[in-house]
Amino acid sequence: MREDFKSGFVTLIGRPNVGKSTLMNHLIGQKIAITSNKPQTTRNRIQTVLTTEEGQIVFVDTPGIHKAKNKLGEYMVTVAERTLSEVDVILWLVEPTTFIGAGEQHIAEQLRKTKTPIILVINKIDTVKREEILKSIDAYKDICDFAEIVPCSALKGDNTEDLIKVIMKYLPYGPQFYDEDTVTDQPERQIVAELIREKALRSLNEEVPHGIAVSIDQMKARNSRLIDIDATIICERDSHKGIIIGKQGAMLKKIGSQARPEIEDMLGKKVNLKLWVKVKKDWRDSDFLLKNFGYDIKKM
Ligand code: GDP
Ligand code: MG
C-alpha cells in the first residue's frame, strides 16, 4: 500500500435534474471502473469508482434525502443519516440561482446535522453570467458550513478537474479499496449484500434501530447453473441477533426467501443461499461502511 495514496467515500446529493448523473459521468470519464450496468443496481449504494494517481474516490448513494414527505419509513432516514455521517465528503449540487427553494432548504437542514465536510457544487455555470455565479455563491454560502464552494459545468467539463482536486484534499490516506483487476466480480457481491440487507431491513422494520450490515463470505459456482452463497448479517447487539433470527429461525428464513429470487434474477442462476447472524460490537464507522459493501476487512 502506498503511503501517500488517498481513498474514501463520497456521496453526491441534490435535487433531481441538478446534474448529478452528468457530473458523475464526466468525473469518471475514461479513467475508471464503473460498478455495474445492471438495472437492479439502482438501489445499490455504490455508484462508481474514480481512481487517479493520487487516490480513489468511491461514490456512494444516499437514499431518501429528498423524499422526506413520502412515508419511506424510519429506516430510510436512518440509512440516509448514517450515510451522511459515514462518508468522507458530501458533494451537494445546486443550480446557479440566488433563490433557495424548499427542496434545498430541506437538504440544508439534513446537512447541518453532520460533521462531514460538505463541498457545495454550483453546477451549470455555463448557463449564467459570471456575476450570477458570484451572486449564487453569496446566496448559498451561509446556509451550511461548507468546506469549499466549487462552481462548475458538468456538461462542458468546466472546473471539474479542480473539483476532483478539492475532493482529494478532504479524503484520508488509505488503501485502494477497488483493484481494477477484480472490479468485475465486486459489484455482484455488493448487490447481493445490498439485496439481503434491503430485505432484512424491510422485514425487521424498526426493531433493529442501529442498523445492520451484510458481508458475503463466499460466493462460488457449484456448477454452471448453481451458485452457493454464504452471507452474514452483522448487527451490533445480542438482543438484535435474536430478533434477526426470529422464532425457530423464522425471520432469517423470511429474509432469505425474499432475497433469493431477486439474487437469482440478477445472476441468472439458481442460488443456494445460507444466512448467518453475527454480533459485532463497537464497530468503527468505517468498518461498518465497508462491511455494508461486502468487504472483508481481514482480507484487505
Ligand atoms: P440529475 O437528475 O441530478 O442526475 O441530473 P442529470 O445529470 O440527469 O441532468 C439533468 C439535465 O441537466 C440534463 O439535461 C443535463 O444535460 C443538464 N445538465 C447537467 N449539468 C449541466 C451543466 O453543467 N450545464 C448545462 N447547461 N446543463 C447541464
Ligand atoms: Mg440522475
CSV table of C-alpha atoms and ligand atoms in Angstrom, one decimal:
chain,number,residue,atom,x,y,z
A,1,MET,CA,0.0,0.0,0.0
A,2,ARG,CA,1.3,3.4,-1.0
A,3,GLU,CA,1.6,5.7,1.9
A,4,ASP,CA,0.6,8.8,0.1
A,5,PHE,CA,-2.5,7.3,-1.6
A,6,LYS,CA,-5.8,8.6,-0.6
A,7,SER,CA,-9.1,6.9,-0.6
A,8,GLY,CA,-12.6,7.4,0.7
A,9,PHE,CA,-16.3,7.6,0.2
A,10,VAL,CA,-18.1,10.5,-1.3
A,11,THR,CA,-21.8,11.0,-1.7
A,12,LEU,CA,-23.4,13.2,-4.3
A,13,ILE,CA,-26.7,14.8,-3.3
A,14,GLY,CA,-29.0,17.4,-4.8
A,15,ARG,CA,-32.5,17.8,-6.3
A,16,PRO,CA,-33.5,15.9,-9.4
A,17,ASN,CA,-32.2,17.5,-12.6
A,18,VAL,CA,-29.5,19.4,-11.0
A,19,GLY,CA,-26.9,17.4,-12.9
A,20,LYS,CA,-25.7,14.6,-10.6
A,21,SER,CA,-25.6,11.9,-13.2
A,22,THR,CA,-24.0,14.3,-15.7
A,23,LEU,CA,-21.3,15.2,-13.2
A,24,MET,CA,-20.7,11.6,-12.2
A,25,ASN,CA,-20.3,10.6,-15.9
A,26,HIS,CA,-18.0,13.4,-16.5
A,27,LEU,CA,-15.8,12.9,-13.5
A,28,ILE,CA,-15.3,9.2,-14.1
A,29,GLY,CA,-14.6,9.9,-17.7
A,30,GLN,CA,-12.3,7.2,-19.0
A,31,LYS,CA,-10.2,6.6,-16.0
A,32,ILE,CA,-12.5,4.4,-14.1
A,33,ALA,CA,-14.0,1.2,-13.2
A,34,ILE,CA,-17.8,1.6,-13.2
A,35,THR,CA,-19.6,-0.5,-10.7
A,36,SER,CA,-22.3,-2.2,-12.7
A,37,ASN,CA,-24.5,-1.9,-15.7
A,38,LYS,CA,-27.4,-3.9,-14.3
A,39,PRO,CA,-30.7,-2.1,-13.8
A,40,GLN,CA,-31.0,-3.8,-10.4
A,41,THR,CA,-28.2,-1.7,-9.0
A,42,THR,CA,-30.4,1.4,-8.7
A,43,ARG,CA,-30.7,0.5,-5.0
A,44,ASN,CA,-27.1,-0.4,-4.6
A,45,ARG,CA,-25.3,2.2,-2.6
A,46,ILE,CA,-22.1,2.2,-4.6
A,47,GLN,CA,-22.4,4.0,-7.8
A,48,THR,CA,-18.9,4.5,-9.3
A,49,VAL,CA,-15.3,4.5,-8.5
A,50,LEU,CA,-12.8,7.1,-9.7
A,51,THR,CA,-9.2,6.1,-9.5
A,52,THR,CA,-6.4,8.6,-10.2
A,53,GLU,CA,-2.7,8.7,-9.5
A,54,GLU,CA,-3.5,10.5,-6.3
A,55,GLY,CA,-6.2,8.3,-4.9
A,56,GLN,CA,-9.5,6.6,-5.2
A,57,ILE,CA,-12.9,8.1,-4.8
A,58,VAL,CA,-15.8,5.7,-4.1
A,59,PHE,CA,-19.1,7.4,-4.9
A,60,VAL,CA,-22.0,6.1,-2.8
A,61,ASP,CA,-25.7,6.8,-3.0
A,62,THR,CA,-27.6,8.4,-0.2
A,63,PRO,CA,-31.2,7.2,-0.3
A,64,GLY,CA,-34.2,9.1,0.9
A,65,ILE,CA,-32.7,12.5,1.4
A,66,HIS,CA,-35.1,14.3,-1.0
A,67,LYS,CA,-38.1,12.2,-0.1
A,68,ALA,CA,-38.9,13.5,3.4
A,69,LYS,CA,-42.6,13.8,2.6
A,70,ASN,CA,-43.1,10.2,1.4
A,71,LYS,CA,-43.6,7.7,4.1
A,72,LEU,CA,-40.5,5.9,3.4
A,73,GLY,CA,-40.1,4.7,6.9
A,74,GLU,CA,-37.6,5.3,9.7
A,75,TYR,CA,-35.1,3.0,8.2
A,76,MET,CA,-34.5,5.0,5.1
A,77,VAL,CA,-34.0,8.1,7.1
A,78,THR,CA,-31.6,6.2,9.3
A,79,VAL,CA,-29.7,4.9,6.3
A,80,ALA,CA,-29.6,8.4,4.9
A,81,GLU,CA,-28.3,10.0,8.1
A,82,ARG,CA,-25.9,7.2,8.6
A,83,THR,CA,-24.5,7.6,5.1
A,84,LEU,CA,-24.1,11.3,5.5
A,85,SER,CA,-22.1,10.8,8.7
A,86,GLU,CA,-20.0,7.9,7.5
A,87,VAL,CA,-18.8,9.2,4.2
A,88,ASP,CA,-15.6,11.3,4.0
A,89,VAL,CA,-17.1,14.1,1.8
A,90,ILE,CA,-20.5,15.2,0.8
A,91,LEU,CA,-21.0,16.9,-2.6
A,92,TRP,CA,-24.1,19.0,-2.7
A,93,LEU,CA,-25.1,20.0,-6.2
A,94,VAL,CA,-27.2,23.1,-6.7
A,95,GLU,CA,-28.3,25.3,-9.7
A,96,PRO,CA,-26.6,28.7,-10.1
A,97,THR,CA,-29.5,30.7,-8.7
A,98,THR,CA,-30.0,33.0,-5.8
A,99,PHE,CA,-33.4,31.6,-4.9
A,100,ILE,CA,-33.1,28.8,-2.4
A,101,GLY,CA,-36.2,26.7,-2.7
A,102,ALA,CA,-37.9,24.3,-0.2
A,103,GLY,CA,-36.1,21.3,-1.6
A,104,GLU,CA,-32.7,23.0,-1.0
A,105,GLN,CA,-33.8,24.1,2.4
A,106,HIS,CA,-34.7,20.6,3.4
A,107,ILE,CA,-31.3,19.3,2.2
A,108,ALA,CA,-29.5,22.0,4.1
A,109,GLU,CA,-31.4,21.1,7.2
A,110,GLN,CA,-30.2,17.5,6.9
A,111,LEU,CA,-26.6,18.6,6.2
A,112,ARG,CA,-26.4,20.9,9.2
A,113,LYS,CA,-26.7,17.8,11.4
A,114,THR,CA,-23.5,16.2,10.1
A,115,LYS,CA,-19.8,17.0,10.7
A,116,THR,CA,-18.7,15.5,7.4
A,117,PRO,CA,-17.0,18.1,5.1
A,118,ILE,CA,-19.5,19.4,2.6
A,119,ILE,CA,-18.5,20.7,-0.8
A,120,LEU,CA,-21.1,22.9,-2.4
A,121,VAL,CA,-21.0,22.4,-6.1
A,122,ILE,CA,-22.7,25.2,-8.1
A,123,ASN,CA,-23.4,23.4,-11.4
A,124,LYS,CA,-24.5,24.6,-14.8
A,125,ILE,CA,-22.3,27.8,-14.7
A,126,ASP,CA,-22.3,27.7,-18.5
A,127,THR,CA,-25.9,28.9,-18.4
A,128,VAL,CA,-25.3,32.1,-16.5
A,129,LYS,CA,-23.1,35.2,-16.5
A,130,ARG,CA,-20.1,35.4,-14.2
A,131,GLU,CA,-21.8,37.9,-11.9
A,132,GLU,CA,-24.7,35.5,-11.4
A,133,ILE,CA,-22.3,32.8,-10.2
A,134,LEU,CA,-20.9,35.2,-7.6
A,135,LYS,CA,-24.4,36.1,-6.5
A,136,SER,CA,-25.3,32.5,-6.2
A,137,ILE,CA,-22.2,31.8,-4.1
A,138,ASP,CA,-23.3,34.7,-1.9
A,139,ALA,CA,-26.8,33.3,-1.5
A,140,TYR,CA,-25.7,29.9,-0.5
A,141,LYS,CA,-22.5,30.4,1.4
A,142,ASP,CA,-24.1,30.8,4.9
A,143,ILE,CA,-26.9,28.2,4.6
A,144,CYS,CA,-24.4,25.5,5.7
A,145,ASP,CA,-20.9,25.4,7.0
A,146,PHE,CA,-19.2,24.5,3.7
A,147,ALA,CA,-15.7,23.2,3.5
A,148,GLU,CA,-15.5,24.5,-0.1
A,149,ILE,CA,-17.6,26.0,-2.8
A,150,VAL,CA,-16.8,25.0,-6.3
A,151,PRO,CA,-18.6,26.4,-9.4
A,152,CYS,CA,-18.6,24.1,-12.4
A,153,SER,CA,-20.2,22.9,-15.5
A,154,ALA,CA,-20.7,19.2,-15.5
A,155,LEU,CA,-21.9,19.4,-19.1
A,156,LYS,CA,-18.9,21.3,-20.5
A,157,GLY,CA,-16.4,20.0,-18.0
A,158,ASP,CA,-15.5,23.4,-16.7
A,159,ASN,CA,-13.7,23.3,-13.5
A,160,THR,CA,-14.4,19.6,-12.9
A,161,GLU,CA,-10.6,18.8,-12.7
A,162,ASP,CA,-10.5,21.2,-9.8
A,163,LEU,CA,-13.4,19.6,-8.2
A,164,ILE,CA,-11.5,16.3,-8.1
A,165,LYS,CA,-8.5,18.0,-6.5
A,166,VAL,CA,-10.8,19.6,-3.9
A,167,ILE,CA,-12.4,16.2,-3.1
A,168,MET,CA,-9.0,14.6,-2.7
A,169,LYS,CA,-8.0,17.3,-0.3
A,170,TYR,CA,-10.6,16.0,2.2
A,171,LEU,CA,-10.0,12.3,1.8
A,172,PRO,CA,-7.9,10.4,4.3
A,173,TYR,CA,-4.8,8.4,3.4
A,174,GLY,CA,-5.9,4.9,2.8
A,175,PRO,CA,-5.8,1.7,0.8
A,176,GLN,CA,-7.1,1.3,-2.7
A,177,PHE,CA,-10.4,-0.4,-2.0
A,178,TYR,CA,-11.0,-1.5,-5.6
A,179,ASP,CA,-8.5,-3.3,-7.6
A,180,GLU,CA,-9.1,-2.7,-11.2
A,181,ASP,CA,-8.5,-6.3,-11.9
A,182,THR,CA,-11.2,-7.6,-9.7
A,183,VAL,CA,-13.8,-5.0,-10.2
A,184,THR,CA,-16.0,-7.1,-12.4
A,185,ASP,CA,-16.6,-9.5,-9.6
A,186,GLN,CA,-17.1,-6.9,-6.9
A,187,PRO,CA,-20.4,-5.4,-8.0
A,188,GLU,CA,-22.2,-8.6,-7.9
A,189,ARG,CA,-21.1,-9.3,-4.4
A,190,GLN,CA,-22.2,-5.8,-3.4
A,191,ILE,CA,-25.5,-6.1,-5.0
A,192,VAL,CA,-26.1,-9.5,-3.3
A,193,ALA,CA,-25.2,-7.9,0.0
A,194,GLU,CA,-27.4,-5.0,-0.6
A,195,LEU,CA,-30.3,-7.1,-1.6
A,196,ILE,CA,-30.1,-9.1,1.5
A,197,ARG,CA,-29.7,-6.0,3.6
A,198,GLU,CA,-32.7,-4.5,2.0
A,199,LYS,CA,-34.9,-7.5,2.6
A,200,ALA,CA,-33.7,-7.7,6.2
A,201,LEU,CA,-34.4,-4.0,6.9
A,202,ARG,CA,-37.8,-4.3,5.4
A,203,SER,CA,-38.7,-7.4,7.4
A,204,LEU,CA,-37.3,-6.0,10.6
A,205,ASN,CA,-39.0,-2.7,10.4
A,206,GLU,CA,-37.7,-0.5,13.2
A,207,GLU,CA,-36.8,-3.3,15.6
A,208,VAL,CA,-33.1,-3.1,14.9
A,209,PRO,CA,-32.5,0.6,15.3
A,210,HIS,CA,-28.8,0.6,14.9
A,211,GLY,CA,-28.8,-0.9,11.5
A,212,ILE,CA,-27.2,-3.9,10.1
A,213,ALA,CA,-24.5,-4.8,7.6
A,214,VAL,CA,-24.2,-7.8,5.4
A,215,SER,CA,-21.0,-9.4,4.4
A,216,ILE,CA,-20.7,-12.0,1.6
A,217,ASP,CA,-18.4,-14.7,3.0
A,218,GLN,CA,-18.4,-16.9,0.0
A,219,MET,CA,-19.9,-16.8,-3.5
A,220,LYS,CA,-18.9,-19.8,-5.5
A,221,ALA,CA,-20.3,-21.6,-8.6
A,222,ARG,CA,-21.0,-25.2,-7.8
A,223,ASN,CA,-21.7,-25.8,-11.5
A,224,SER,CA,-22.9,-23.8,-14.4
A,225,ARG,CA,-26.4,-23.5,-13.0
A,226,LEU,CA,-26.0,-23.2,-9.3
A,227,ILE,CA,-24.2,-20.7,-7.0
A,228,ASP,CA,-23.6,-21.2,-3.3
A,229,ILE,CA,-23.7,-18.1,-1.3
A,230,ASP,CA,-22.8,-17.7,2.3
A,231,ALA,CA,-23.7,-14.4,3.8
A,232,THR,CA,-23.6,-13.0,7.3
A,233,ILE,CA,-25.9,-10.4,8.7
A,234,ILE,CA,-24.0,-8.4,11.2
A,235,CYS,CA,-25.7,-6.5,14.0
A,236,GLU,CA,-24.4,-4.5,16.9
A,237,ARG,CA,-26.2,-6.1,19.9
A,238,ASP,CA,-27.1,-9.5,21.2
A,239,SER,CA,-30.7,-8.6,21.5
A,240,HIS,CA,-30.8,-7.8,17.8
A,241,LYS,CA,-29.4,-11.1,16.9
A,242,GLY,CA,-32.4,-12.8,18.4
A,243,ILE,CA,-34.8,-10.6,16.5
A,244,ILE,CA,-33.0,-11.2,13.2
A,245,ILE,CA,-33.0,-15.0,13.7
A,246,GLY,CA,-36.6,-14.9,14.9
A,247,LYS,CA,-38.7,-17.7,16.4
A,248,GLN,CA,-37.1,-21.0,15.3
A,249,GLY,CA,-35.3,-19.1,12.6
A,250,ALA,CA,-38.5,-17.8,11.0
A,251,MET,CA,-37.2,-14.3,10.4
A,252,LEU,CA,-34.0,-15.4,8.9
A,253,LYS,CA,-35.9,-17.8,6.7
A,254,LYS,CA,-38.2,-15.0,5.6
A,255,ILE,CA,-35.3,-12.7,4.7
A,256,GLY,CA,-33.6,-15.5,2.8
A,257,SER,CA,-36.7,-16.5,0.8
A,258,GLN,CA,-37.3,-12.9,-0.2
A,259,ALA,CA,-33.7,-12.2,-1.2
A,260,ARG,CA,-33.0,-15.4,-3.0
A,261,PRO,CA,-35.3,-15.0,-6.1
A,262,GLU,CA,-34.0,-11.5,-6.7
A,263,ILE,CA,-30.4,-12.7,-6.5
A,264,GLU,CA,-31.3,-15.5,-8.9
A,265,ASP,CA,-32.8,-13.0,-11.3
A,266,MET,CA,-29.8,-10.8,-11.1
A,267,LEU,CA,-27.2,-13.6,-11.6
A,268,GLY,CA,-29.4,-15.6,-13.9
A,269,LYS,CA,-28.6,-18.8,-12.0
A,270,LYS,CA,-30.1,-20.8,-9.2
A,271,VAL,CA,-28.8,-19.8,-5.8
A,272,ASN,CA,-28.3,-21.8,-2.6
A,273,LEU,CA,-28.3,-19.1,0.0
A,274,LYS,CA,-27.1,-19.6,3.5
A,275,LEU,CA,-27.5,-16.8,6.0
A,276,TRP,CA,-25.8,-16.4,9.4
A,277,VAL,CA,-26.1,-13.8,12.0
A,278,LYS,CA,-23.2,-12.3,14.0
A,279,VAL,CA,-22.9,-9.7,16.7
A,280,LYS,CA,-20.1,-7.2,16.3
A,281,LYS,CA,-20.0,-4.6,19.0
A,282,ASP,CA,-18.1,-1.3,18.8
A,283,TRP,CA,-17.6,-1.2,15.2
A,284,ARG,CA,-15.6,1.6,13.9
A,285,ASP,CA,-17.8,3.6,11.4
A,286,SER,CA,-15.6,2.8,8.6
A,287,ASP,CA,-15.7,-0.9,9.3
A,288,PHE,CA,-19.4,-0.7,9.3
A,289,LEU,CA,-19.4,1.1,6.0
A,290,LEU,CA,-17.0,-1.3,4.4
A,291,LYS,CA,-18.9,-4.3,5.7
A,292,ASN,CA,-22.0,-2.9,4.1
A,293,PHE,CA,-20.4,-3.1,0.8
A,294,GLY,CA,-19.4,-6.6,1.2
A,295,TYR,CA,-15.7,-6.2,2.0
A,296,ASP,CA,-13.9,-8.4,4.4
A,297,ILE,CA,-11.6,-6.1,6.3
A,298,LYS,CA,-9.4,-9.0,7.4
A,299,LYS,CA,-8.6,-9.9,3.8
A,300,MET,CA,-7.6,-6.4,2.8
B,1,GDP,P1,-29.7,14.5,-12.1
B,1,GDP,O1,-31.2,14.3,-12.0
B,1,GDP,O2,-29.3,15.4,-10.9
B,1,GDP,O3,-29.0,13.3,-12.2
B,1,GDP,O4,-29.5,15.4,-13.4
B,1,GDP,P2,-28.9,15.0,-14.8
B,1,GDP,O5,-27.5,14.7,-14.7
B,1,GDP,O6,-29.8,13.9,-15.4
B,1,GDP,O7,-29.1,16.4,-15.6
B,1,GDP,C1,-30.4,17.0,-15.9
B,1,GDP,C2,-30.3,17.9,-17.1
B,1,GDP,O8,-29.4,18.9,-16.8
B,1,GDP,C3,-29.7,17.2,-18.3
B,1,GDP,O9,-30.5,17.6,-19.4
B,1,GDP,C4,-28.3,17.6,-18.4
B,1,GDP,O10,-27.8,17.6,-19.7
B,1,GDP,C5,-28.4,19.0,-17.8
B,1,GDP,N1,-27.1,19.5,-17.2
B,1,GDP,C6,-26.4,18.8,-16.3
B,1,GDP,N2,-25.3,19.5,-16.0
B,1,GDP,C7,-25.3,20.6,-16.8
B,1,GDP,C8,-24.4,21.8,-16.9
B,1,GDP,O11,-23.4,21.9,-16.3
B,1,GDP,N3,-24.8,22.7,-17.8
B,1,GDP,C9,-26.0,22.6,-18.5
B,1,GDP,N4,-26.2,23.6,-19.4
B,1,GDP,N5,-26.8,21.6,-18.4
B,1,GDP,C10,-26.5,20.6,-17.5
B,2,MG,MG,-29.7,11.3,-12.2
